[in-house]
């Protein structure tokens, strides 16, 4: 147990603090960045949601519990796409909440351009962007 006197932070406040540290990206801009090769889209939704709702073509699917290991450019378990700390990584969850915490974790690893998709997969689909 820590001896600190800081009050506990609720999830809403934590999300607010995390999101204040970087700029999130809207679906259309994420799509354009991925199409131009500037961004790597990373889908962290669990399998049942991917099976139910489909996949974003070209997105790298990485289970949330493997994310840091797969995206660390220096890691021994990295995905081939994890080429540099300069990579613009756009983390996508179902509705844009868990992805904010995941993006913050990647930023702590030195992926300083990591961000997440506002509204998640559901916003992507609602914009009429490609899903297969």
CSV table of N, CA, C and O in Angstrom, one decimal:
chain,number,residue,atom,x,y,z
A,1,UNK,N,0.8,-1.2,0.0
A,1,UNK,CA,0.0,0.0,0.0
A,1,UNK,C,0.9,1.2,0.0
A,1,UNK,O,1.9,1.3,0.7
A,2,UNK,N,0.5,2.2,-0.8
A,2,UNK,CA,1.4,3.4,-0.9
A,2,UNK,C,1.0,4.4,0.2
A,2,UNK,O,-0.1,4.4,0.7
A,3,UNK,N,2.0,5.1,0.7
A,3,UNK,CA,1.7,6.1,1.7
A,3,UNK,C,1.3,7.4,1.2
A,3,UNK,O,1.2,8.4,2.0
A,4,UNK,N,1.1,7.6,-0.1
A,4,UNK,CA,0.8,8.8,-0.7
A,4,UNK,C,-0.6,9.3,-0.3
A,4,UNK,O,-1.5,8.5,0.1
A,5,UNK,N,-0.8,10.6,-0.3
A,5,UNK,CA,-2.1,11.1,0.1
A,5,UNK,C,-3.0,11.5,-1.1
A,5,UNK,O,-4.0,12.2,-1.0
A,6,UNK,N,-2.6,11.1,-2.3
A,6,UNK,CA,-3.4,11.4,-3.5
A,6,UNK,C,-4.7,10.7,-3.5
A,6,UNK,O,-4.7,9.5,-3.1
A,7,UNK,N,-5.7,11.4,-3.9
A,7,UNK,CA,-7.0,10.7,-3.9
A,7,UNK,C,-7.1,9.8,-5.1
A,7,UNK,O,-6.5,10.0,-6.1
A,8,UNK,N,-7.9,8.7,-5.0
A,8,UNK,CA,-8.1,7.8,-6.2
A,8,UNK,C,-8.7,8.6,-7.4
A,8,UNK,O,-9.5,9.5,-7.2
A,9,UNK,N,-8.3,8.2,-8.6
A,9,UNK,CA,-8.8,8.8,-9.8
A,9,UNK,C,-9.8,7.8,-10.4
A,9,UNK,O,-9.5,6.7,-10.6
A,10,UNK,N,-11.0,8.3,-10.7
A,10,UNK,CA,-12.0,7.5,-11.4
A,10,UNK,C,-11.6,7.4,-12.9
A,10,UNK,O,-10.8,8.1,-13.4
A,11,UNK,N,-12.2,6.4,-13.6
A,11,UNK,CA,-11.9,6.2,-15.0
A,11,UNK,C,-12.2,7.4,-15.9
A,11,UNK,O,-11.4,7.7,-16.8
A,12,UNK,N,-13.3,8.1,-15.6
A,12,UNK,CA,-13.6,9.2,-16.4
A,12,UNK,C,-12.5,10.3,-16.3
A,12,UNK,O,-12.1,10.9,-17.4
A,13,UNK,N,-12.0,10.5,-15.1
A,13,UNK,CA,-11.0,11.5,-14.9
A,13,UNK,C,-9.7,11.0,-15.6
A,13,UNK,O,-8.9,11.8,-16.2
A,14,UNK,N,-9.4,9.8,-15.4
A,14,UNK,CA,-8.2,9.2,-16.0
A,14,UNK,C,-8.2,9.3,-17.5
A,14,UNK,O,-7.2,9.8,-18.1
A,15,UNK,N,-9.3,9.0,-18.1
A,15,UNK,CA,-9.4,9.2,-19.6
A,15,UNK,C,-9.2,10.6,-20.0
A,15,UNK,O,-8.5,10.9,-21.0
A,16,UNK,N,-9.8,11.6,-19.2
A,16,UNK,CA,-9.6,13.0,-19.5
A,16,UNK,C,-8.1,13.4,-19.4
A,16,UNK,O,-7.6,14.1,-20.3
A,17,UNK,N,-7.5,12.9,-18.4
A,17,UNK,CA,-6.0,13.2,-18.2
A,17,UNK,C,-5.2,12.7,-19.4
A,17,UNK,O,-4.3,13.3,-19.9
A,18,UNK,N,-5.5,11.4,-19.7
A,18,UNK,CA,-4.7,10.7,-20.8
A,18,UNK,C,-4.9,11.4,-22.1
A,18,UNK,O,-4.0,11.7,-22.8
A,19,UNK,N,-6.2,11.7,-22.4
A,19,UNK,CA,-6.5,12.3,-23.7
A,19,UNK,C,-6.0,13.8,-23.8
A,19,UNK,O,-5.7,14.3,-24.9
A,20,UNK,N,-5.7,14.4,-22.7
A,20,UNK,CA,-5.2,15.8,-22.7
A,20,UNK,C,-3.7,15.8,-23.2
A,20,UNK,O,-3.2,16.8,-23.6
A,21,UNK,N,-3.1,14.6,-23.2
A,21,UNK,CA,-1.7,14.5,-23.5
A,21,UNK,C,-1.4,14.3,-25.0
A,21,UNK,O,-0.2,14.3,-25.4
A,22,UNK,N,-2.4,14.1,-25.8
A,22,UNK,CA,-2.2,13.9,-27.3
A,22,UNK,C,-3.5,14.3,-28.1
A,22,UNK,O,-4.5,14.5,-27.5
A,23,UNK,N,-3.3,14.3,-29.4
A,23,UNK,CA,-4.5,14.6,-30.2
A,23,UNK,C,-5.0,13.3,-30.8
A,23,UNK,O,-4.3,12.5,-31.3
A,24,UNK,N,-6.3,13.1,-30.6
A,24,UNK,CA,-7.0,11.9,-31.1
A,24,UNK,C,-7.3,12.2,-32.6
A,24,UNK,O,-7.3,13.3,-33.0
A,25,UNK,N,-7.7,11.1,-33.3
A,25,UNK,CA,-7.9,11.3,-34.7
A,25,UNK,C,-9.3,10.8,-35.1
A,25,UNK,O,-9.8,9.8,-34.5
A,26,UNK,N,-10.0,11.5,-36.0
A,26,UNK,CA,-11.3,11.2,-36.4
A,26,UNK,C,-11.2,10.1,-37.5
A,26,UNK,O,-10.2,10.0,-38.2
A,27,UNK,N,-12.3,9.3,-37.7
A,27,UNK,CA,-12.3,8.2,-38.7
A,27,UNK,C,-11.8,8.6,-40.1
A,27,UNK,O,-11.0,7.9,-40.7
A,28,UNK,N,-12.3,9.7,-40.7
A,28,UNK,CA,-12.0,10.0,-42.0
A,28,UNK,C,-10.5,10.3,-42.2
A,28,UNK,O,-9.8,9.9,-43.1
A,29,UNK,N,-9.9,11.1,-41.2
A,29,UNK,CA,-8.5,11.4,-41.2
A,29,UNK,C,-7.7,10.1,-41.0
A,29,UNK,O,-6.6,10.0,-41.6
A,30,UNK,N,-8.1,9.2,-40.2
A,30,UNK,CA,-7.4,8.0,-40.0
A,30,UNK,C,-7.4,7.2,-41.2
A,30,UNK,O,-6.4,6.6,-41.6
A,31,UNK,N,-8.5,7.1,-41.9
A,31,UNK,CA,-8.6,6.4,-43.2
A,31,UNK,C,-7.6,7.0,-44.2
A,31,UNK,O,-6.9,6.2,-44.8
A,32,UNK,N,-7.6,8.3,-44.3
A,32,UNK,CA,-6.7,8.9,-45.3
A,32,UNK,C,-5.3,8.7,-44.9
A,32,UNK,O,-4.5,8.4,-45.8
A,33,UNK,N,-4.9,8.8,-43.7
A,33,UNK,CA,-3.6,8.5,-43.2
A,33,UNK,C,-3.1,7.1,-43.5
A,33,UNK,O,-2.0,6.9,-43.9
A,34,UNK,N,-4.0,6.2,-43.3
A,34,UNK,CA,-3.7,4.7,-43.6
A,34,UNK,C,-3.6,4.5,-45.1
A,34,UNK,O,-2.6,3.8,-45.5
A,35,UNK,N,-4.5,5.1,-45.9
A,35,UNK,CA,-4.4,5.0,-47.3
A,35,UNK,C,-3.1,5.5,-47.9
A,35,UNK,O,-2.5,5.0,-48.8
A,36,UNK,N,-2.6,6.6,-47.3
A,36,UNK,CA,-1.4,7.2,-47.8
A,36,UNK,C,-0.1,6.6,-47.3
A,36,UNK,O,1.0,6.9,-47.7
A,37,UNK,N,-0.3,5.6,-46.4
A,37,UNK,CA,0.8,4.9,-45.8
A,37,UNK,C,1.5,5.6,-44.6
A,37,UNK,O,2.5,5.2,-44.1
A,38,UNK,N,0.8,6.7,-44.2
A,38,UNK,CA,1.4,7.5,-43.1
A,38,UNK,C,1.1,6.8,-41.7
A,38,UNK,O,1.8,7.0,-40.8
A,39,UNK,N,-0.1,6.1,-41.6
A,39,UNK,CA,-0.5,5.6,-40.4
A,39,UNK,C,-0.7,4.1,-40.4
A,39,UNK,O,-1.1,3.5,-41.4
A,40,UNK,N,-0.4,3.4,-39.3
A,40,UNK,CA,-0.7,2.0,-39.1
A,40,UNK,C,-1.9,1.9,-38.2
A,40,UNK,O,-1.9,2.4,-37.1
A,41,UNK,N,-3.0,1.4,-38.7
A,41,UNK,CA,-4.2,1.1,-37.9
A,41,UNK,C,-4.1,-0.2,-37.2
A,41,UNK,O,-3.7,-1.2,-37.7
A,42,UNK,N,-4.4,-0.1,-35.9
A,42,UNK,CA,-4.2,-1.3,-35.0
A,42,UNK,C,-5.5,-1.6,-34.3
A,42,UNK,O,-6.0,-0.8,-33.5
A,43,UNK,N,-6.1,-2.7,-34.6
A,43,UNK,CA,-7.4,-3.1,-34.1
A,43,UNK,C,-7.2,-3.9,-32.9
A,43,UNK,O,-6.7,-5.1,-33.0
A,44,UNK,N,-7.6,-3.4,-31.7
A,44,UNK,CA,-7.4,-4.2,-30.4
A,44,UNK,C,-8.7,-4.8,-29.9
A,44,UNK,O,-8.8,-5.3,-28.8
A,45,UNK,N,-9.8,-4.8,-30.7
A,45,UNK,CA,-11.1,-5.4,-30.3
A,45,UNK,C,-10.9,-6.9,-30.1
A,45,UNK,O,-10.1,-7.5,-30.8
A,46,UNK,N,-11.6,-7.4,-29.2
A,46,UNK,CA,-11.5,-8.9,-29.0
A,46,UNK,C,-12.3,-9.6,-30.1
A,46,UNK,O,-13.1,-9.1,-30.8
A,47,UNK,N,-11.9,-10.9,-30.2
A,47,UNK,CA,-12.3,-11.7,-31.4
A,47,UNK,C,-13.8,-11.7,-31.6
A,47,UNK,O,-14.3,-11.6,-32.8
A,48,UNK,N,-14.6,-11.8,-30.6
A,48,UNK,CA,-16.1,-11.9,-30.8
A,48,UNK,C,-16.6,-10.6,-31.4
A,48,UNK,O,-17.5,-10.7,-32.3
A,49,UNK,N,-16.1,-9.4,-31.1
A,49,UNK,CA,-16.5,-8.2,-31.8
A,49,UNK,C,-16.0,-8.2,-33.2
A,49,UNK,O,-16.8,-7.7,-34.1
A,50,UNK,N,-14.8,-8.6,-33.5
A,50,UNK,CA,-14.3,-8.7,-34.9
A,50,UNK,C,-15.2,-9.6,-35.7
A,50,UNK,O,-15.5,-9.3,-36.8
A,51,UNK,N,-15.6,-10.8,-35.1
A,51,UNK,CA,-16.4,-11.7,-35.9
A,51,UNK,C,-17.8,-11.2,-36.1
A,51,UNK,O,-18.4,-11.3,-37.2
A,52,UNK,N,-18.3,-10.5,-35.1
A,52,UNK,CA,-19.7,-9.9,-35.2
A,52,UNK,C,-19.7,-8.7,-36.2
A,52,UNK,O,-20.7,-8.7,-37.0
A,53,UNK,N,-18.8,-7.8,-36.1
A,53,UNK,CA,-18.9,-6.6,-36.9
A,53,UNK,C,-18.0,-6.4,-38.1
A,53,UNK,O,-18.1,-5.5,-38.9
A,54,UNK,N,-17.0,-7.3,-38.2
A,54,UNK,CA,-16.1,-7.3,-39.3
A,54,UNK,C,-14.8,-6.6,-39.0
A,54,UNK,O,-14.5,-6.2,-37.9
A,55,UNK,N,-13.9,-6.5,-40.0
A,55,UNK,CA,-12.6,-5.9,-39.9
A,55,UNK,C,-12.4,-4.7,-40.8
A,55,UNK,O,-13.0,-4.6,-41.8
A,56,UNK,N,-11.4,-3.9,-40.4
A,56,UNK,CA,-11.0,-2.8,-41.2
A,56,UNK,C,-9.9,-3.3,-42.1
A,56,UNK,O,-8.9,-3.8,-41.6
A,57,UNK,N,-10.1,-3.3,-43.5
A,57,UNK,CA,-9.1,-3.8,-44.4
A,57,UNK,C,-7.7,-3.1,-44.1
A,57,UNK,O,-7.7,-1.9,-44.0
A,58,UNK,N,-6.7,-3.9,-44.0
A,58,UNK,CA,-5.4,-3.4,-43.8
A,58,UNK,C,-5.0,-3.1,-42.4
A,58,UNK,O,-3.8,-2.8,-42.1
A,59,UNK,N,-5.9,-3.2,-41.5
A,59,UNK,CA,-5.6,-2.9,-40.1
A,59,UNK,C,-4.8,-4.1,-39.5
A,59,UNK,O,-5.2,-5.3,-39.8
A,60,UNK,N,-3.9,-3.9,-38.7
A,60,UNK,CA,-3.2,-4.9,-37.9
A,60,UNK,C,-4.0,-5.3,-36.7
A,60,UNK,O,-4.4,-4.4,-36.0
A,61,UNK,N,-4.4,-6.6,-36.6
A,61,UNK,CA,-5.1,-7.0,-35.5
A,61,UNK,C,-4.2,-7.5,-34.4
A,61,UNK,O,-3.4,-8.4,-34.6
A,62,UNK,N,-4.3,-6.9,-33.2
A,62,UNK,CA,-3.4,-7.2,-32.1
A,62,UNK,C,-4.3,-7.3,-30.8
A,62,UNK,O,-4.9,-6.3,-30.5
A,63,UNK,N,-4.3,-8.4,-30.2
A,63,UNK,CA,-5.1,-8.5,-28.9
A,63,UNK,C,-4.5,-7.4,-27.9
A,63,UNK,O,-3.3,-7.2,-27.9
A,64,UNK,N,-5.4,-6.8,-27.1
A,64,UNK,CA,-5.0,-5.7,-26.2
A,64,UNK,C,-3.8,-6.2,-25.3
A,64,UNK,O,-2.9,-5.5,-25.0
A,65,UNK,N,-3.9,-7.4,-24.8
A,65,UNK,CA,-2.9,-7.9,-23.9
A,65,UNK,C,-1.5,-8.1,-24.5
A,65,UNK,O,-0.6,-8.4,-23.8
A,66,UNK,N,-1.5,-8.1,-25.8
A,66,UNK,CA,-0.2,-8.3,-26.6
A,66,UNK,C,0.3,-6.9,-27.2
A,66,UNK,O,1.4,-6.9,-27.7
A,67,UNK,N,-0.5,-5.9,-27.0
A,67,UNK,CA,-0.2,-4.6,-27.8
A,67,UNK,C,1.2,-4.1,-27.6
A,67,UNK,O,1.9,-3.9,-28.6
A,68,UNK,N,1.7,-3.9,-26.4
A,68,UNK,CA,3.0,-3.3,-26.1
A,68,UNK,C,4.1,-4.2,-26.7
A,68,UNK,O,5.1,-3.7,-27.2
A,69,UNK,N,4.0,-5.5,-26.6
A,69,UNK,CA,5.0,-6.4,-27.0
A,69,UNK,C,5.1,-6.4,-28.6
A,69,UNK,O,6.1,-6.5,-29.1
A,70,UNK,N,3.9,-6.3,-29.2
A,70,UNK,CA,3.9,-6.4,-30.7
A,70,UNK,C,4.2,-5.0,-31.3
A,70,UNK,O,4.7,-5.0,-32.5
A,71,UNK,N,4.1,-3.9,-30.6
A,71,UNK,CA,4.3,-2.6,-31.2
A,71,UNK,C,5.6,-2.0,-30.8
A,71,UNK,O,6.0,-0.9,-31.4
A,72,UNK,N,6.3,-2.5,-29.9
A,72,UNK,CA,7.6,-2.0,-29.4
A,72,UNK,C,8.7,-2.2,-30.5
A,72,UNK,O,9.0,-3.4,-30.8
A,73,UNK,N,9.2,-1.2,-31.2
A,73,UNK,CA,10.1,-1.4,-32.3
A,73,UNK,C,11.4,-2.1,-31.8
A,73,UNK,O,12.1,-2.7,-32.6
A,74,UNK,N,11.7,-2.1,-30.5
A,74,UNK,CA,12.9,-2.7,-30.0
A,74,UNK,C,12.6,-4.1,-29.4
A,74,UNK,O,13.5,-4.8,-29.0
A,75,UNK,N,11.4,-4.5,-29.4
A,75,UNK,CA,11.0,-5.7,-28.8
A,75,UNK,C,11.3,-7.0,-29.6
A,75,UNK,O,11.2,-7.0,-30.8
A,76,UNK,N,11.5,-8.1,-28.9
A,76,UNK,CA,11.8,-9.3,-29.6
A,76,UNK,C,10.6,-10.0,-30.2
A,76,UNK,O,10.7,-10.9,-31.0
A,77,UNK,N,9.4,-9.5,-29.7
A,77,UNK,CA,8.1,-10.1,-30.2
A,77,UNK,C,7.4,-9.1,-31.1
A,77,UNK,O,6.2,-9.3,-31.3
A,78,UNK,N,8.1,-8.1,-31.6
A,78,UNK,CA,7.4,-7.1,-32.4
A,78,UNK,C,6.8,-7.6,-33.7
A,78,UNK,O,7.3,-8.5,-34.3
A,79,UNK,N,5.7,-7.0,-34.1
A,79,UNK,CA,5.2,-7.2,-35.4
A,79,UNK,C,6.1,-6.6,-36.5
A,79,UNK,O,6.7,-5.6,-36.2
A,80,UNK,N,6.1,-7.2,-37.7
A,80,UNK,CA,7.0,-6.6,-38.7
A,80,UNK,C,6.6,-5.1,-39.0
A,80,UNK,O,7.5,-4.4,-39.4
A,81,UNK,N,5.4,-4.7,-38.8
A,81,UNK,CA,5.0,-3.4,-39.0
A,81,UNK,C,5.5,-2.4,-38.0
A,81,UNK,O,5.5,-1.2,-38.3
A,82,UNK,N,6.0,-2.9,-36.9
A,82,UNK,CA,6.5,-2.0,-35.8
A,82,UNK,C,7.9,-1.6,-36.1
A,82,UNK,O,8.9,-2.1,-35.5
A,83,UNK,N,8.1,-0.7,-37.0
A,83,UNK,CA,9.4,-0.4,-37.6
A,83,UNK,C,10.1,0.8,-36.9
A,83,UNK,O,11.3,0.8,-37.0
A,84,UNK,N,9.4,1.6,-36.2
A,84,UNK,CA,10.1,2.8,-35.7
A,84,UNK,C,9.3,3.5,-34.6
A,84,UNK,O,8.0,3.3,-34.6
A,85,UNK,N,9.9,4.2,-33.7
A,85,UNK,CA,9.2,5.0,-32.7
A,85,UNK,C,8.5,6.2,-33.3
A,85,UNK,O,7.7,6.8,-32.7
A,86,UNK,N,8.8,6.5,-34.6
A,86,UNK,CA,8.2,7.6,-35.3
A,86,UNK,C,6.9,7.2,-36.0
A,86,UNK,O,6.2,8.1,-36.5
A,87,UNK,N,6.6,5.9,-35.9
A,87,UNK,CA,5.4,5.4,-36.6
A,87,UNK,C,4.1,6.1,-36.0
A,87,UNK,O,4.0,6.2,-34.8
A,88,UNK,N,3.2,6.5,-36.9
A,88,UNK,CA,1.9,7.0,-36.4
A,88,UNK,C,1.0,5.8,-36.3
A,88,UNK,O,0.6,5.2,-37.3
A,89,UNK,N,0.8,5.4,-35.0
A,89,UNK,CA,-0.1,4.2,-34.7
A,89,UNK,C,-1.4,4.8,-34.3
A,89,UNK,O,-1.5,5.6,-33.4
A,90,UNK,N,-2.5,4.3,-34.9
A,90,UNK,CA,-3.9,4.6,-34.6
A,90,UNK,C,-4.5,3.4,-33.9
A,90,UNK,O,-4.8,2.4,-34.6
A,91,UNK,N,-4.7,3.4,-32.6
A,91,UNK,CA,-5.3,2.3,-31.9
A,91,UNK,C,-6.8,2.4,-32.0
A,91,UNK,O,-7.4,3.4,-31.8
A,92,UNK,N,-7.5,1.2,-32.3
A,92,UNK,CA,-8.9,1.2,-32.5
A,92,UNK,C,-9.5,0.1,-31.6
A,92,UNK,O,-9.1,-1.0,-31.7
A,93,UNK,N,-10.4,0.6,-30.8
A,93,UNK,CA,-11.2,-0.4,-30.0
A,93,UNK,C,-12.6,-0.3,-30.5
A,93,UNK,O,-12.9,0.2,-31.6
A,94,UNK,N,-13.6,-0.8,-29.8
A,94,UNK,CA,-15.0,-0.8,-30.2
A,94,UNK,C,-15.6,0.6,-30.3
A,94,UNK,O,-16.2,1.0,-31.3
A,95,UNK,N,-15.5,1.4,-29.2
A,95,UNK,CA,-16.1,2.7,-29.1
A,95,UNK,C,-15.2,3.8,-28.8
A,95,UNK,O,-15.7,4.9,-28.6
A,96,UNK,N,-13.9,3.6,-28.7
A,96,UNK,CA,-13.0,4.7,-28.4
A,96,UNK,C,-12.6,5.0,-27.0
A,96,UNK,O,-12.3,6.1,-26.7
A,97,UNK,N,-12.8,4.0,-26.1
A,97,UNK,CA,-12.4,4.2,-24.7
A,97,UNK,C,-11.1,3.5,-24.3
A,97,UNK,O,-10.1,4.1,-24.0
A,98,UNK,N,-11.2,2.2,-24.5
A,98,UNK,CA,-10.0,1.4,-24.1
A,98,UNK,C,-8.8,1.8,-25.0
A,98,UNK,O,-7.7,1.7,-24.6
A,99,UNK,N,-9.1,2.2,-26.2
A,99,UNK,CA,-8.0,2.6,-27.1
A,99,UNK,C,-7.2,3.8,-26.6
A,99,UNK,O,-6.0,3.9,-26.9
A,100,UNK,N,-7.9,4.7,-25.9
A,100,UNK,CA,-7.2,5.8,-25.3
A,100,UNK,C,-6.1,5.4,-24.3
A,100,UNK,O,-5.0,5.9,-24.3
A,101,UNK,N,-6.5,4.5,-23.4
A,101,UNK,CA,-5.5,3.9,-22.5
A,101,UNK,C,-4.4,3.2,-23.2
A,101,UNK,O,-3.2,3.2,-22.8
A,102,UNK,N,-4.8,2.4,-24.2
A,102,UNK,CA,-3.8,1.7,-25.0
A,102,UNK,C,-2.8,2.6,-25.7
A,102,UNK,O,-1.6,2.4,-25.7
A,103,UNK,N,-3.3,3.7,-26.3
A,103,UNK,CA,-2.4,4.7,-26.9
A,103,UNK,C,-1.5,5.3,-25.9
A,103,UNK,O,-0.3,5.5,-26.2
A,104,UNK,N,-2.0,5.6,-24.7
A,104,UNK,CA,-1.1,6.2,-23.7
A,104,UNK,C,0.0,5.2,-23.3
A,104,UNK,O,1.2,5.6,-23.1
A,105,UNK,N,-0.3,4.0,-23.3
A,105,UNK,CA,0.7,3.0,-22.9
A,105,UNK,C,1.8,2.9,-24.0
A,105,UNK,O,3.0,2.8,-23.7
A,106,UNK,N,1.4,3.0,-25.3
A,106,UNK,CA,2.3,3.0,-26.4
A,106,UNK,C,3.2,4.2,-26.4
A,106,UNK,O,4.4,4.2,-26.6
A,107,UNK,N,2.6,5.4,-26.0
A,107,UNK,CA,3.4,6.6,-25.9
A,107,UNK,C,4.4,6.5,-24.8
A,107,UNK,O,5.6,7.0,-25.0
A,108,UNK,N,4.1,5.8,-23.7
A,108,UNK,CA,5.1,5.6,-22.7
A,108,UNK,C,6.3,4.7,-23.2
A,108,UNK,O,7.4,4.7,-22.6
A,109,UNK,N,6.0,3.9,-24.2
A,109,UNK,CA,7.1,3.0,-24.8
A,109,UNK,C,7.9,3.8,-25.8
A,109,UNK,O,8.9,3.3,-26.3
A,110,UNK,N,7.6,5.1,-26.0
A,110,UNK,CA,8.4,5.9,-26.9
A,110,UNK,C,7.7,6.1,-28.3
A,110,UNK,O,8.3,6.8,-29.1
A,111,UNK,N,6.6,5.5,-28.5
A,111,UNK,CA,5.8,5.7,-29.7
A,111,UNK,C,5.0,7.0,-29.6
A,111,UNK,O,3.8,7.0,-29.4
A,112,UNK,N,5.8,8.2,-29.7
A,112,UNK,CA,5.2,9.5,-29.3
A,112,UNK,C,4.1,10.0,-30.3
A,112,UNK,O,3.4,10.9,-29.9
A,113,UNK,N,3.9,9.3,-31.4
A,113,UNK,CA,2.8,9.7,-32.3
A,113,UNK,C,1.6,8.8,-32.2
A,113,UNK,O,0.6,8.9,-32.9
A,114,UNK,N,1.7,7.8,-31.2
A,114,UNK,CA,0.5,6.9,-31.0
A,114,UNK,C,-0.7,7.8,-30.6
A,114,UNK,O,-0.6,8.7,-29.9
A,115,UNK,N,-1.9,7.4,-31.2
A,115,UNK,CA,-3.1,8.0,-30.9
A,115,UNK,C,-4.2,7.0,-31.0
A,115,UNK,O,-3.9,5.8,-31.1
A,116,UNK,N,-5.5,7.4,-30.8
A,116,UNK,CA,-6.6,6.5,-31.0
A,116,UNK,C,-7.7,7.1,-31.7
A,116,UNK,O,-7.7,8.3,-31.9
A,117,UNK,N,-8.6,6.2,-32.2
A,117,UNK,CA,-9.7,6.6,-33.1
A,117,UNK,C,-10.9,7.1,-32.2
A,117,UNK,O,-11.4,6.4,-31.4
A,118,UNK,N,-11.3,8.4,-32.5
A,118,UNK,CA,-12.5,8.9,-31.8
A,118,UNK,C,-13.7,8.1,-32.2
A,118,UNK,O,-13.9,7.9,-33.4
A,119,UNK,N,-14.4,7.5,-31.2
A,119,UNK,CA,-15.6,6.7,-31.5
A,119,UNK,C,-15.3,5.3,-31.8
A,119,UNK,O,-16.2,4.5,-32.0
A,120,UNK,N,-14.0,4.9,-32.0
A,120,UNK,CA,-13.6,3.5,-32.3
A,120,UNK,C,-14.2,3.0,-33.6
A,120,UNK,O,-14.6,3.7,-34.5
A,121,UNK,N,-14.2,1.6,-33.6
A,121,UNK,CA,-14.7,0.9,-34.8
A,121,UNK,C,-16.2,1.3,-35.2
A,121,UNK,O,-16.5,1.5,-36.4
A,122,UNK,N,-17.0,1.5,-34.2
A,122,UNK,CA,-18.4,1.9,-34.4
A,122,UNK,C,-18.5,3.2,-35.2
A,122,UNK,O,-19.3,3.4,-36.1
A,123,UNK,N,-17.6,4.2,-34.9
A,123,UNK,CA,-17.6,5.5,-35.6
A,123,UNK,C,-17.1,5.3,-37.0
A,123,UNK,O,-17.6,5.9,-37.9
A,124,UNK,N,-16.1,4.4,-37.1
A,124,UNK,CA,-15.5,4.1,-38.5
A,124,UNK,C,-16.6,3.6,-39.4
A,124,UNK,O,-16.8,4.1,-40.5
A,125,UNK,N,-17.3,2.6,-38.9
A,125,UNK,CA,-18.4,2.0,-39.6
A,125,UNK,C,-19.5,3.0,-39.9
A,125,UNK,O,-20.1,3.0,-41.0
A,126,UNK,N,-19.9,3.8,-38.9
A,126,UNK,CA,-21.0,4.8,-39.1
A,126,UNK,C,-20.6,5.8,-40.2
A,126,UNK,O,-21.5,6.4,-40.8
A,127,UNK,N,-19.3,6.1,-40.4
A,127,UNK,CA,-18.9,7.0,-41.4
A,127,UNK,C,-18.9,6.4,-42.8
A,127,UNK,O,-18.6,7.1,-43.8
A,128,UNK,N,-19.2,5.1,-42.9
A,128,UNK,CA,-19.3,4.4,-44.2
A,128,UNK,C,-17.9,4.0,-44.7
A,128,UNK,O,-17.8,3.8,-45.9
A,129,UNK,N,-16.9,4.0,-43.8
A,129,UNK,CA,-15.6,3.6,-44.2
A,129,UNK,C,-15.5,2.1,-44.4
A,129,UNK,O,-16.3,1.4,-43.9
A,130,UNK,N,-14.5,1.6,-45.2
A,130,UNK,CA,-14.4,0.2,-45.5
A,130,UNK,C,-14.4,-0.8,-44.3
A,130,UNK,O,-13.6,-0.6,-43.4
A,131,UNK,N,-15.2,-1.8,-44.4
A,131,UNK,CA,-15.2,-2.9,-43.5
A,131,UNK,C,-15.5,-4.1,-44.3
A,131,UNK,O,-16.2,-4.2,-45.2
A,132,UNK,N,-14.7,-5.2,-43.9
A,132,UNK,CA,-15.0,-6.5,-44.5
A,132,UNK,C,-15.3,-7.5,-43.5
A,132,UNK,O,-15.0,-7.4,-42.4
